[in-house]
């Protein structure tokens, strides 16, 4: 097991990788230009090191693990992937460690004071990314940042925005929230199928907002619970004094401008928005798929996309297994392709990044963004905050500090 000094040395060498590794530094610069942000921004560089991938599914952590490290060092670095990014309140100062309360998942973390040069006081709020050092303690990374607030209302508002910007933070070390999310997601899936008559619909991009509004208005304000005879909105109002807001989902403009988008609801993955989904399905349904213009490009775009999971491929495989084999063999120029063995290998090759993402719900139980509702403890029974990760995107952390 690493001692404190060696652990800090390994951590610092990892951050130096973004400067010293020519290939990685070049990729960071390219991504910074795309995001229109300085490549020297410490928040951006840290985001890239921990959250972005530069070579298919390869991350900076994977690159660092290829170096000549001891087994203890490798174990430590591998655990970087289990980082905790959140807003914390400093609860205690134990001399060598701070005790921080994660305000998103309500868990406490012991963090080595030597892992930061900054002094923080009990009662202060900080934005930080923590990495596990051993089974009981953590290190700060580079993003320790004090949050100055004028009132409790302000921190509630900041927390609501943070959970919206970083939805995965809600599930870190929080099995109860994951279970609660999946329960709500399953109920919502059932309502989606009941309302639309299927778990998927195909609409034009400019119809997405209207269709979702119609669905959530039905779910919240029209459908009545079989046991109570009340709608979600009525139950919510009786308990919290106001109606729940209908969820809104921010989607990229280019998706909204398409002539055809598939809205697919999956029990595990939640809402998916798939461009040209009707064409995609027709390729796998039609035995004369080669006559469909651009069929190869369409399937290849689905395969290579970072934002489309394995879900559409699983659906066509179940619906049209024989034709799916023919299409894949043609697209990949293969003589053999067996289901499920080769199909699973194909998904691992092209959809590795989305596999991990799909293990978490896409619906977060969360109170409304007001002081009273943010203090409520059981609002997850009635409302949910949705997110749809359109792409791996850098969210500027400066706005919280």
Tab-separated table of C-alpha atoms in Angstrom:
chain	number	residue	atom	x	y	z
A	1	UNK	CA	0.000	0.000	0.000
A	2	UNK	CA	1.272	3.483	-0.851
A	3	UNK	CA	2.195	5.910	1.893
A	4	UNK	CA	0.911	9.483	1.815
A	5	UNK	CA	3.963	11.057	0.167
A	6	UNK	CA	4.186	8.487	-2.622
A	7	UNK	CA	0.457	8.697	-3.206
A	8	UNK	CA	0.672	12.460	-3.676
A	9	UNK	CA	3.663	12.016	-5.988
A	10	UNK	CA	1.726	9.581	-8.192
A	11	UNK	CA	-1.235	11.974	-8.278
A	12	UNK	CA	0.964	14.924	-9.267
A	13	UNK	CA	2.704	12.899	-11.987
A	14	UNK	CA	-0.699	12.054	-13.413
A	15	UNK	CA	-1.595	15.727	-13.738
A	16	UNK	CA	1.785	16.481	-15.289
A	17	UNK	CA	0.867	13.971	-17.983
A	18	UNK	CA	-1.387	16.581	-19.594
A	19	UNK	CA	1.675	18.775	-20.123
A	20	UNK	CA	4.475	16.292	-20.659
A	21	UNK	CA	2.755	13.832	-22.988
A	22	UNK	CA	2.906	15.307	-26.492
A	23	UNK	CA	-0.022	13.338	-27.918
A	24	UNK	CA	-2.289	14.026	-24.950
A	25	UNK	CA	-1.353	17.707	-24.849
A	26	UNK	CA	-2.200	17.984	-28.544
A	27	UNK	CA	-5.596	16.367	-28.001
A	28	UNK	CA	-6.334	18.666	-25.060
A	29	UNK	CA	-5.496	21.692	-27.181
A	30	UNK	CA	-7.786	20.454	-29.957
A	31	UNK	CA	-10.672	19.896	-27.527
A	32	UNK	CA	-10.101	23.298	-25.898
A	33	UNK	CA	-10.374	25.022	-29.265
A	34	UNK	CA	-13.609	23.155	-29.920
A	35	UNK	CA	-15.014	24.310	-26.571
A	36	UNK	CA	-13.613	27.835	-27.093
A	37	UNK	CA	-11.772	27.770	-23.783
A	38	UNK	CA	-8.150	28.181	-22.722
A	39	UNK	CA	-6.270	24.896	-22.705
A	40	UNK	CA	-4.521	26.103	-19.536
A	41	UNK	CA	-7.778	26.303	-17.592
A	42	UNK	CA	-7.244	23.907	-14.665
A	43	UNK	CA	-10.895	22.868	-14.572
A	44	UNK	CA	-10.866	22.046	-18.256
A	45	UNK	CA	-7.606	20.088	-18.112
A	46	UNK	CA	-8.845	18.107	-15.156
A	47	UNK	CA	-12.160	17.390	-16.887
A	48	UNK	CA	-10.253	16.094	-19.880
A	49	UNK	CA	-7.997	13.878	-17.766
A	50	UNK	CA	-10.845	12.293	-15.824
A	51	UNK	CA	-13.876	12.372	-18.100
A	52	UNK	CA	-12.893	12.587	-21.749
A	53	UNK	CA	-11.446	9.929	-24.032
A	54	UNK	CA	-9.029	10.728	-26.805
A	55	UNK	CA	-8.543	7.409	-28.602
A	56	UNK	CA	-11.832	5.540	-29.013
A	57	UNK	CA	-12.552	4.570	-25.391
A	58	UNK	CA	-9.040	5.256	-24.057
A	59	UNK	CA	-8.699	7.820	-21.276
A	60	UNK	CA	-5.740	9.640	-19.760
A	61	UNK	CA	-6.008	7.282	-16.788
A	62	UNK	CA	-5.597	4.302	-19.133
A	63	UNK	CA	-2.576	6.004	-20.675
A	64	UNK	CA	-1.008	6.566	-17.263
A	65	UNK	CA	-1.554	2.917	-16.323
A	66	UNK	CA	0.678	1.921	-19.252
A	67	UNK	CA	3.654	3.508	-17.502
A	68	UNK	CA	6.112	1.539	-15.379
A	69	UNK	CA	4.142	1.554	-12.133
A	70	UNK	CA	4.241	-0.743	-9.130
A	71	UNK	CA	1.191	-2.860	-8.329
A	72	UNK	CA	0.253	-0.511	-5.482
A	73	UNK	CA	0.573	2.492	-7.783
A	74	UNK	CA	-1.556	0.828	-10.467
A	75	UNK	CA	-4.252	0.000	-7.929
A	76	UNK	CA	-4.248	3.604	-6.739
A	77	UNK	CA	-4.426	5.044	-10.271
A	78	UNK	CA	-7.139	2.598	-11.346
A	79	UNK	CA	-9.224	3.990	-8.503
A	80	UNK	CA	-9.027	7.454	-10.073
A	81	UNK	CA	-11.962	6.248	-12.169
A	82	UNK	CA	-14.024	6.192	-8.970
A	83	UNK	CA	-13.625	9.914	-8.400
A	84	UNK	CA	-16.301	11.933	-6.603
A	85	UNK	CA	-17.096	15.320	-8.135
A	86	UNK	CA	-19.502	17.328	-6.022
A	87	UNK	CA	-20.253	20.280	-3.783
A	88	UNK	CA	-19.279	19.671	-0.176
A	89	UNK	CA	-19.717	21.319	3.192
A	90	UNK	CA	-16.744	21.181	5.564
A	91	UNK	CA	-18.028	19.471	8.717
A	92	UNK	CA	-14.867	18.759	10.734
A	93	UNK	CA	-11.132	19.397	10.866
A	94	UNK	CA	-9.457	16.350	12.419
A	95	UNK	CA	-5.948	17.689	12.234
A	96	UNK	CA	-4.671	15.533	9.372
A	97	UNK	CA	-8.003	15.221	7.597
A	98	UNK	CA	-11.082	17.206	6.689
A	99	UNK	CA	-14.493	15.594	7.001
A	100	UNK	CA	-16.637	16.747	4.083
A	101	UNK	CA	-20.370	16.239	3.626
A	102	UNK	CA	-21.337	15.630	0.010
A	103	UNK	CA	-24.458	17.764	-0.421
A	104	UNK	CA	-25.602	15.786	-3.464
A	105	UNK	CA	-25.607	12.257	-2.024
A	106	UNK	CA	-25.463	13.123	1.714
A	107	UNK	CA	-22.356	10.956	2.286
A	108	UNK	CA	-19.325	11.954	4.364
A	109	UNK	CA	-15.736	11.733	3.093
A	110	UNK	CA	-12.435	11.966	4.992
A	111	UNK	CA	-9.923	13.889	2.872
A	112	UNK	CA	-6.196	14.242	3.537
A	113	UNK	CA	-5.309	17.871	4.300
A	114	UNK	CA	-1.867	17.412	2.739
A	115	UNK	CA	-3.514	16.858	-0.645
A	116	UNK	CA	-4.225	20.593	-0.967
A	117	UNK	CA	-2.335	23.822	-0.314
A	118	UNK	CA	-5.548	25.672	0.474
A	119	UNK	CA	-6.925	26.209	3.957
A	120	UNK	CA	-10.633	25.627	4.356
A	121	UNK	CA	-12.716	26.259	7.443
A	122	UNK	CA	-15.542	24.381	9.088
A	123	UNK	CA	-18.862	25.483	7.622
A	124	UNK	CA	-17.439	26.507	4.243
A	125	UNK	CA	-18.791	25.166	0.960
A	126	UNK	CA	-16.340	23.844	-1.626
A	127	UNK	CA	-16.482	22.408	-5.100
A	128	UNK	CA	-13.997	19.551	-5.393
A	129	UNK	CA	-13.116	16.331	-7.138
A	130	UNK	CA	-11.955	13.614	-4.742
A	131	UNK	CA	-9.979	10.489	-5.613
A	132	UNK	CA	-9.808	7.443	-3.309
A	133	UNK	CA	-6.466	7.041	-1.534
A	134	UNK	CA	-7.266	4.018	0.604
A	135	UNK	CA	-10.433	2.370	1.862
A	136	UNK	CA	-11.231	5.221	4.253
A	137	UNK	CA	-9.649	8.403	2.909
A	138	UNK	CA	-9.484	10.549	-0.215
A	139	UNK	CA	-7.237	13.103	-1.899
A	140	UNK	CA	-8.254	16.407	-3.403
A	141	UNK	CA	-7.342	16.803	-7.056
A	142	UNK	CA	-6.812	20.254	-8.601
A	143	UNK	CA	-10.328	21.687	-8.487
A	144	UNK	CA	-10.738	22.618	-4.841
A	145	UNK	CA	-12.694	25.831	-5.066
A	146	UNK	CA	-14.499	27.749	-2.329
A	147	UNK	CA	-18.102	28.736	-2.969
A	148	UNK	CA	-19.080	32.061	-1.463
A	149	UNK	CA	-22.775	32.347	-0.691
A	150	UNK	CA	-24.980	35.025	0.842
A	151	UNK	CA	-27.839	32.797	1.985
A	152	UNK	CA	-29.052	29.218	2.281
A	153	UNK	CA	-31.371	29.853	-0.641
A	154	UNK	CA	-28.323	30.431	-2.817
A	155	UNK	CA	-26.666	27.102	-1.975
A	156	UNK	CA	-29.949	25.276	-2.669
A	157	UNK	CA	-30.098	26.902	-6.081
A	158	UNK	CA	-26.446	26.050	-6.780
A	159	UNK	CA	-27.011	22.414	-5.797
A	160	UNK	CA	-30.020	22.127	-8.079
A	161	UNK	CA	-28.035	23.518	-11.004
A	162	UNK	CA	-25.025	21.316	-10.252
A	163	UNK	CA	-27.099	18.149	-10.200
A	164	UNK	CA	-28.613	19.184	-13.504
A	165	UNK	CA	-25.179	19.847	-15.040
A	166	UNK	CA	-23.590	16.719	-13.536
A	167	UNK	CA	-26.402	14.166	-13.296
A	168	UNK	CA	-24.105	11.223	-12.628
A	169	UNK	CA	-22.990	12.860	-9.371
A	170	UNK	CA	-26.410	12.029	-7.955
A	171	UNK	CA	-25.677	8.305	-8.102
A	172	UNK	CA	-22.149	8.284	-6.665
A	173	UNK	CA	-22.114	6.158	-3.484
A	174	UNK	CA	-25.895	6.381	-3.479
A	175	UNK	CA	-27.602	3.021	-4.023
A	176	UNK	CA	-30.903	4.267	-2.612
A	177	UNK	CA	-31.149	7.010	-5.218
A	178	UNK	CA	-30.289	4.562	-8.002
A	179	UNK	CA	-33.008	2.163	-6.851
A	180	UNK	CA	-35.512	4.999	-6.516
A	181	UNK	CA	-34.625	6.293	-9.976
A	182	UNK	CA	-35.119	2.931	-11.629
A	183	UNK	CA	-38.500	2.497	-9.946
A	184	UNK	CA	-39.699	5.850	-11.273
A	185	UNK	CA	-38.172	5.127	-14.662
A	186	UNK	CA	-40.019	1.809	-14.909
A	187	UNK	CA	-43.323	3.486	-14.059
A	188	UNK	CA	-42.646	6.197	-16.602
A	189	UNK	CA	-41.799	3.589	-19.230
A	190	UNK	CA	-45.176	1.950	-18.635
A	191	UNK	CA	-46.919	5.321	-18.976
A	192	UNK	CA	-45.001	6.057	-22.187
A	193	UNK	CA	-46.147	2.774	-23.737
A	194	UNK	CA	-49.699	3.339	-22.524
A	195	UNK	CA	-49.817	6.879	-23.935
A	196	UNK	CA	-48.147	6.276	-27.300
A	197	UNK	CA	-49.077	2.620	-27.764
A	198	UNK	CA	-45.416	1.626	-28.122
A	199	UNK	CA	-42.024	2.161	-26.516
A	200	UNK	CA	-40.949	4.118	-29.592
A	201	UNK	CA	-42.361	6.808	-31.840
A	202	UNK	CA	-40.948	8.546	-34.898
A	203	UNK	CA	-41.498	12.290	-35.270
A	204	UNK	CA	-39.919	15.256	-36.989
A	205	UNK	CA	-37.341	17.131	-34.929
A	206	UNK	CA	-39.575	20.155	-34.459
A	207	UNK	CA	-42.293	17.929	-32.950
A	208	UNK	CA	-40.147	16.514	-30.125
A	209	UNK	CA	-40.907	19.223	-27.567
A	210	UNK	CA	-44.640	19.114	-28.271
A	211	UNK	CA	-44.835	15.311	-28.056
A	212	UNK	CA	-42.917	15.185	-24.777
A	213	UNK	CA	-45.052	17.970	-23.316
A	214	UNK	CA	-48.202	16.043	-24.247
A	215	UNK	CA	-46.839	12.886	-22.623
A	216	UNK	CA	-45.742	14.515	-19.376
A	217	UNK	CA	-48.959	16.487	-19.098
A	218	UNK	CA	-50.796	13.158	-19.338
A	219	UNK	CA	-48.472	11.499	-16.821
A	220	UNK	CA	-48.582	14.305	-14.247
A	221	UNK	CA	-52.016	15.869	-14.668
A	222	UNK	CA	-54.318	13.282	-16.262
A	223	UNK	CA	-53.391	9.749	-15.291
A	224	UNK	CA	-54.831	8.761	-11.913
A	225	UNK	CA	-53.268	6.361	-9.452
A	226	UNK	CA	-55.250	3.108	-9.242
A	227	UNK	CA	-55.158	3.085	-5.442
A	228	UNK	CA	-55.731	6.744	-4.563
A	229	UNK	CA	-57.610	7.939	-7.630
A	230	UNK	CA	-55.367	11.012	-7.653
A	231	UNK	CA	-52.969	12.363	-10.248
A	232	UNK	CA	-49.270	12.909	-9.545
A	233	UNK	CA	-49.887	16.653	-9.688
A	234	UNK	CA	-52.682	16.473	-7.102
A	235	UNK	CA	-50.616	14.353	-4.699
A	236	UNK	CA	-47.660	16.668	-5.122
A	237	UNK	CA	-49.751	19.791	-4.547
A	238	UNK	CA	-51.369	18.364	-1.421
A	239	UNK	CA	-47.979	17.535	0.030
A	240	UNK	CA	-45.835	20.460	-1.097
A	241	UNK	CA	-48.253	23.237	-1.961
A	242	UNK	CA	-47.479	23.539	-5.669
A	243	UNK	CA	-47.735	21.545	-8.882
A	244	UNK	CA	-44.643	19.770	-10.234
A	245	UNK	CA	-43.064	21.323	-13.303
A	246	UNK	CA	-43.247	19.351	-16.525
A	247	UNK	CA	-39.697	18.142	-17.319
A	248	UNK	CA	-37.878	19.899	-20.127
A	249	UNK	CA	-35.021	18.308	-22.042
A	250	UNK	CA	-32.382	20.343	-23.823
A	251	UNK	CA	-31.515	18.810	-27.179
A	252	UNK	CA	-29.034	20.013	-29.809
A	253	UNK	CA	-30.395	22.257	-32.530
A	254	UNK	CA	-29.217	19.940	-35.303
A	255	UNK	CA	-31.366	17.144	-33.859
A	256	UNK	CA	-34.391	19.429	-33.639
A	257	UNK	CA	-33.952	20.358	-37.305
A	258	UNK	CA	-34.045	16.775	-38.623
A	259	UNK	CA	-36.984	15.501	-40.636
A	260	UNK	CA	-37.051	12.286	-38.622
A	261	UNK	CA	-36.144	11.457	-35.024
A	262	UNK	CA	-36.971	8.338	-33.058
A	263	UNK	CA	-38.016	8.827	-29.431
A	264	UNK	CA	-37.371	5.494	-27.748
A	265	UNK	CA	-38.062	4.761	-24.086
A	266	UNK	CA	-36.149	1.877	-22.530
A	267	UNK	CA	-36.689	0.558	-19.005
A	268	UNK	CA	-32.956	0.682	-18.262
A	269	UNK	CA	-31.684	3.506	-20.464
A	270	UNK	CA	-34.686	5.792	-20.266
A	271	UNK	CA	-35.314	8.259	-23.093
A	272	UNK	CA	-33.245	7.991	-26.256
A	273	UNK	CA	-33.384	10.372	-29.222
A	274	UNK	CA	-32.225	8.697	-32.420
A	275	UNK	CA	-31.679	10.574	-35.716
A	276	UNK	CA	-33.210	8.990	-38.819
A	277	UNK	CA	-34.411	6.067	-36.715
A	278	UNK	CA	-37.104	5.109	-39.213
A	279	UNK	CA	-34.494	4.736	-41.949
A	280	UNK	CA	-32.230	2.784	-39.598
A	281	UNK	CA	-35.004	0.307	-38.753
A	282	UNK	CA	-36.073	-0.043	-42.368
A	283	UNK	CA	-32.533	-1.058	-43.334
A	284	UNK	CA	-32.689	-3.992	-40.931
A	285	UNK	CA	-36.304	-4.865	-41.768
A	286	UNK	CA	-36.076	-4.750	-45.554
A	287	UNK	CA	-34.530	-7.757	-47.312
A	288	UNK	CA	-33.674	-5.406	-50.181
A	289	UNK	CA	-31.817	-3.049	-47.844
A	290	UNK	CA	-29.082	-2.463	-50.421
A	291	UNK	CA	-31.584	-0.458	-52.450
A	292	UNK	CA	-31.969	2.082	-49.628
A	293	UNK	CA	-29.807	5.145	-50.439
A	294	UNK	CA	-27.003	5.686	-47.930
A	295	UNK	CA	-27.708	2.512	-45.965
A	296	UNK	CA	-24.029	1.889	-45.215
A	297	UNK	CA	-23.454	5.439	-44.019
A	298	UNK	CA	-26.519	5.324	-41.774
A	299	UNK	CA	-25.510	2.091	-40.021
A	300	UNK	CA	-21.874	3.164	-39.721
A	301	UNK	CA	-22.897	6.485	-38.166
A	302	UNK	CA	-24.966	4.604	-35.590
A	303	UNK	CA	-22.059	2.262	-34.865
A	304	UNK	CA	-19.448	4.987	-34.468
A	305	UNK	CA	-21.565	7.523	-32.586
A	306	UNK	CA	-20.541	8.226	-28.983
A	307	UNK	CA	-24.055	9.357	-28.114
A	308	UNK	CA	-26.018	6.386	-29.457
A	309	UNK	CA	-25.932	3.316	-27.237
A	310	UNK	CA	-26.267	-0.320	-28.246
A	311	UNK	CA	-30.049	-0.073	-27.713
A	312	UNK	CA	-31.161	0.420	-31.368
A	313	UNK	CA	-28.977	-2.494	-32.473
A	314	UNK	CA	-30.431	-4.724	-29.760
A	315	UNK	CA	-33.938	-3.786	-30.831
A	316	UNK	CA	-33.434	-4.610	-34.518
A	317	UNK	CA	-31.605	-7.796	-33.583
A	318	UNK	CA	-34.647	-8.947	-31.599
A	319	UNK	CA	-37.161	-7.884	-34.252
A	320	UNK	CA	-35.275	-8.874	-37.406
A	321	UNK	CA	-32.546	-11.368	-36.402
A	322	UNK	CA	-31.984	-12.946	-39.810
A	323	UNK	CA	-31.839	-9.671	-41.711
A	324	UNK	CA	-29.662	-8.116	-39.013
A	325	UNK	CA	-27.032	-10.764	-39.716
A	326	UNK	CA	-27.192	-10.001	-43.445
A	327	UNK	CA	-26.894	-6.243	-42.921
A	328	UNK	CA	-23.954	-6.496	-40.516
A	329	UNK	CA	-22.119	-8.938	-42.777
A	330	UNK	CA	-22.559	-6.538	-45.678
A	331	UNK	CA	-21.603	-3.404	-43.741
A	332	UNK	CA	-18.495	-4.962	-42.189
A	333	UNK	CA	-17.660	-7.112	-45.215
A	334	UNK	CA	-17.717	-10.343	-43.226
A	335	UNK	CA	-18.436	-13.862	-44.355
A	336	UNK	CA	-19.637	-14.945	-40.940
A	337	UNK	CA	-21.567	-13.212	-38.204
A	338	UNK	CA	-23.217	-15.180	-35.418
A	339	UNK	CA	-25.786	-14.042	-32.882
A	340	UNK	CA	-25.233	-13.541	-30.003
A	341	UNK	CA	-21.457	-14.157	-29.858
A	342	UNK	CA	-20.314	-11.855	-32.668
A	343	UNK	CA	-23.019	-9.320	-31.905
A	344	UNK	CA	-21.810	-8.932	-28.313
A	345	UNK	CA	-18.215	-8.514	-29.500
A	346	UNK	CA	-19.352	-5.862	-31.967
A	347	UNK	CA	-21.141	-3.890	-29.265
A	348	UNK	CA	-18.129	-4.063	-26.955
A	349	UNK	CA	-15.905	-2.777	-29.745
A	350	UNK	CA	-18.093	0.136	-30.815
A	351	UNK	CA	-20.254	0.861	-27.779
A	352	UNK	CA	-17.923	0.407	-24.826
A	353	UNK	CA	-18.299	4.031	-23.709
A	354	UNK	CA	-22.086	3.864	-23.743
A	355	UNK	CA	-22.218	0.569	-21.859
A	356	UNK	CA	-20.973	2.154	-18.619
A	357	UNK	CA	-23.236	5.165	-19.076
A	358	UNK	CA	-26.283	2.948	-19.510
A	359	UNK	CA	-25.741	1.315	-16.122
A	360	UNK	CA	-27.168	4.420	-14.472
A	361	UNK	CA	-30.752	5.671	-14.702
A	362	UNK	CA	-31.461	8.669	-16.889
A	363	UNK	CA	-33.979	10.059	-14.441
A	364	UNK	CA	-32.905	11.676	-11.192
A	365	UNK	CA	-35.358	11.905	-8.293
A	366	UNK	CA	-35.049	15.523	-7.318
A	367	UNK	CA	-37.131	18.212	-5.651
A	368	UNK	CA	-38.244	21.318	-7.483
A	369	UNK	CA	-35.817	24.239	-7.470
A	370	UNK	CA	-37.316	26.165	-4.589
A	371	UNK	CA	-36.212	26.374	-0.996
A	372	UNK	CA	-39.204	24.498	0.401
A	373	UNK	CA	-39.058	21.657	-2.097
A	374	UNK	CA	-35.297	21.353	-1.939
A	375	UNK	CA	-35.698	20.747	1.776
A	376	UNK	CA	-38.438	18.147	1.260
A	377	UNK	CA	-37.270	14.587	1.824
A	378	UNK	CA	-39.683	12.413	-0.132
A	379	UNK	CA	-40.275	14.254	-3.364
A	380	UNK	CA	-38.694	11.400	-5.301
A	381	UNK	CA	-42.017	9.627	-4.980
A	382	UNK	CA	-43.648	12.181	-7.218
A	383	UNK	CA	-41.236	13.999	-9.476
A	384	UNK	CA	-38.072	13.456	-11.428
A	385	UNK	CA	-35.479	15.572	-13.108
A	386	UNK	CA	-34.558	14.192	-16.502
A	387	UNK	CA	-31.321	14.553	-18.328
A	388	UNK	CA	-30.179	13.371	-21.698
A	389	UNK	CA	-26.454	13.281	-22.254
A	390	UNK	CA	-26.306	14.356	-25.875
A	391	UNK	CA	-22.516	14.291	-25.849
A	392	UNK	CA	-19.533	14.332	-23.541
A	393	UNK	CA	-19.416	18.049	-22.981
A	394	UNK	CA	-17.289	20.222	-20.740
A	395	UNK	CA	-19.365	22.126	-18.208
A	396	UNK	CA	-17.624	25.262	-16.991
A	397	UNK	CA	-17.090	24.912	-13.244
A	398	UNK	CA	-16.092	28.554	-12.792
A	399	UNK	CA	-19.731	29.582	-12.498
A	400	UNK	CA	-20.060	27.817	-9.141
A	401	UNK	CA	-17.098	29.566	-7.514
